[in-house]
Amino acid sequence: MRATFLGHACFLIEAEGKKVIIDPFLSGNPQAAMKPEEVEVDAVLVTHGHGDHLGDAIDIAKATEALVVAPYELAVYCERRGVRAHPMQIGGARQFPFGWVKLTPAWHGSAVINDTIEYTGNPCGFVLRAGGKTLYHAGDTGLFGDMELIGKREKIDLACLPIGDNFVMGPEDAAYAVELLKPRMVVPMHYNTFELICQDPEEFAKLVGDKAKCRILRPGEGLDV
Ligand code: NI
Ligand code: MN
């Protein structure tokens, strides 16, 4: 499995010839390492309806005929905008041609916010198994004790954890999440995109210490999991 950080909470995952993008916020993302029209994927995983996660999901799915996988209400929202979407809910898992996906809880909100606010169910995180490796993308969330359960149930190779604080975990809580999840590797995300979520990822790495291998990725940079 290869995981490439595309900025904010967006990752491109490649395994066994299949490609998946998670939370493709590229247009309007000052960190974006790829243009939405350059994305060629089999599936688009979306954790929740906020603009910095749903992002370009619908346009990418339309252009590539990729399958959108999202919590039920958000999947229906996408489907009604002309894409193929597969609804799931927290705790449910499914084997897809591109990998095995399970939805995990996330303590956050989920709505598409324009002139109006359309609520899109509960937000989620994803466990993705592909190419013999297991990735956990926490989505936007605060720290919660059931991360320990996720760590017990899944042998996580790579955890992508938000550290931006304010809307999500800050570095200290994210480092504690590493203790609960026990991943082999961890990559911080959801920081420094905007003023409000400025954090020093090196501080996070120090807090993680030897609990996991912490990799700080610049947008566009990838790693072999
Ligand atoms: Ni959010
Ligand atoms: Mn967010």
mmCIF file of N, CA, C and O and ligand atoms in Angstrom, residues 8-9 23 25 47-48 50-53 108 139-141 162 167-168 190 194 197, ligand 2:
data_model
loop_
_atom_site.group_PDB
_atom_site.id
_atom_site.type_symbol
_atom_site.label_atom_id
_atom_site.label_comp_id
_atom_site.label_asym_id
_atom_site.label_seq_id
_atom_site.Cartn_x
_atom_site.Cartn_y
_atom_site.Cartn_z
ATOM 1 N N HIS A 8 -4.246 18.787 3.935
ATOM 2 C CA HIS A 8 -5.376 18.827 4.870
ATOM 3 C C HIS A 8 -5.715 17.414 5.377
ATOM 4 O O HIS A 8 -4.935 16.861 6.132
ATOM 5 N N ALA A 9 -6.838 16.832 4.955
ATOM 6 C CA ALA A 9 -7.161 15.465 5.403
ATOM 7 C C ALA A 9 -7.244 14.516 4.221
ATOM 8 O O ALA A 9 -7.807 13.426 4.320
ATOM 9 N N ASP A 23 -11.420 11.995 1.425
ATOM 10 C CA ASP A 23 -11.689 13.406 1.721
ATOM 11 C C ASP A 23 -10.972 14.370 0.750
ATOM 12 O O ASP A 23 -10.095 15.163 1.150
ATOM 13 N N PHE A 25 -10.522 17.260 -0.631
ATOM 14 C CA PHE A 25 -10.631 18.726 -0.602
ATOM 15 C C PHE A 25 -9.399 19.285 -1.326
ATOM 16 O O PHE A 25 -8.328 19.393 -0.744
ATOM 17 N N THR A 47 -15.617 11.246 4.725
ATOM 18 C CA THR A 47 -15.924 11.050 6.145
ATOM 19 C C THR A 47 -17.135 11.847 6.615
ATOM 20 O O THR A 47 -17.848 11.416 7.504
ATOM 21 N N HIS A 48 -17.318 13.060 6.036
ATOM 22 C CA HIS A 48 -18.457 13.887 6.434
ATOM 23 C C HIS A 48 -18.663 15.021 5.444
ATOM 24 O O HIS A 48 -17.877 15.185 4.520
ATOM 25 N N HIS A 50 -18.680 18.350 5.575
ATOM 26 C CA HIS A 50 -18.030 19.669 5.593
ATOM 27 C C HIS A 50 -17.185 19.877 4.332
ATOM 28 O O HIS A 50 -16.573 18.940 3.822
ATOM 29 N N GLY A 51 -17.141 21.126 3.889
ATOM 30 C CA GLY A 51 -16.503 21.449 2.624
ATOM 31 C C GLY A 51 -15.041 21.034 2.522
ATOM 32 O O GLY A 51 -14.551 20.733 1.428
ATOM 33 N N ASP A 52 -14.350 21.002 3.669
ATOM 34 C CA ASP A 52 -12.928 20.643 3.637
ATOM 35 C C ASP A 52 -12.717 19.126 3.640
ATOM 36 O O ASP A 52 -11.583 18.659 3.790
ATOM 37 N N HIS A 53 -13.815 18.365 3.419
ATOM 38 C CA HIS A 53 -13.720 16.898 3.334
ATOM 39 C C HIS A 53 -14.482 16.377 2.118
ATOM 40 O O HIS A 53 -13.931 15.644 1.304
ATOM 41 N N HIS A 108 -17.898 14.641 15.933
ATOM 42 C CA HIS A 108 -17.789 15.836 15.110
ATOM 43 C C HIS A 108 -19.197 16.157 14.616
ATOM 44 O O HIS A 108 -20.156 15.644 15.171
ATOM 45 N N GLY A 139 -10.819 10.717 10.215
ATOM 46 C CA GLY A 139 -11.759 11.783 9.878
ATOM 47 C C GLY A 139 -11.532 12.967 10.804
ATOM 48 O O GLY A 139 -10.448 13.129 11.368
ATOM 49 N N ASP A 140 -12.553 13.791 10.964
ATOM 50 C CA ASP A 140 -12.485 14.878 11.938
ATOM 51 C C ASP A 140 -13.069 14.337 13.228
ATOM 52 O O ASP A 140 -14.223 13.914 13.263
ATOM 53 N N THR A 141 -12.294 14.363 14.284
ATOM 54 C CA THR A 141 -12.835 13.868 15.558
ATOM 55 C C THR A 141 -12.046 14.381 16.741
ATOM 56 O O THR A 141 -10.873 14.731 16.613
ATOM 57 N N PRO A 162 -5.957 13.692 12.940
ATOM 58 C CA PRO A 162 -5.979 15.159 12.944
ATOM 59 C C PRO A 162 -5.280 15.708 14.186
ATOM 60 O O PRO A 162 -5.411 15.140 15.271
ATOM 61 N N PHE A 167 -11.317 22.285 16.061
ATOM 62 C CA PHE A 167 -12.430 21.490 15.532
ATOM 63 C C PHE A 167 -12.223 19.990 15.776
ATOM 64 O O PHE A 167 -13.142 19.192 15.617
ATOM 65 N N VAL A 168 -10.990 19.618 16.038
ATOM 66 C CA VAL A 168 -10.581 18.206 16.117
ATOM 67 C C VAL A 168 -9.552 18.050 17.247
ATOM 68 O O VAL A 168 -9.264 19.007 17.946
ATOM 69 N N HIS A 190 -4.783 17.546 9.002
ATOM 70 C CA HIS A 190 -5.755 18.558 9.428
ATOM 71 C C HIS A 190 -5.102 19.631 10.303
ATOM 72 O O HIS A 190 -5.573 19.939 11.394
ATOM 73 N N PHE A 194 -5.322 26.364 7.596
ATOM 74 C CA PHE A 194 -5.888 27.667 7.909
ATOM 75 C C PHE A 194 -5.276 28.159 9.226
ATOM 76 O O PHE A 194 -4.779 27.360 10.015
ATOM 77 N N ILE A 197 -6.055 26.463 12.642
ATOM 78 C CA ILE A 197 -5.581 25.113 12.975
ATOM 79 C C ILE A 197 -4.056 25.007 12.812
ATOM 80 O O ILE A 197 -3.527 23.960 12.453
HETATM 81 MN MN MN B 2 -12.373 19.424 8.782
#
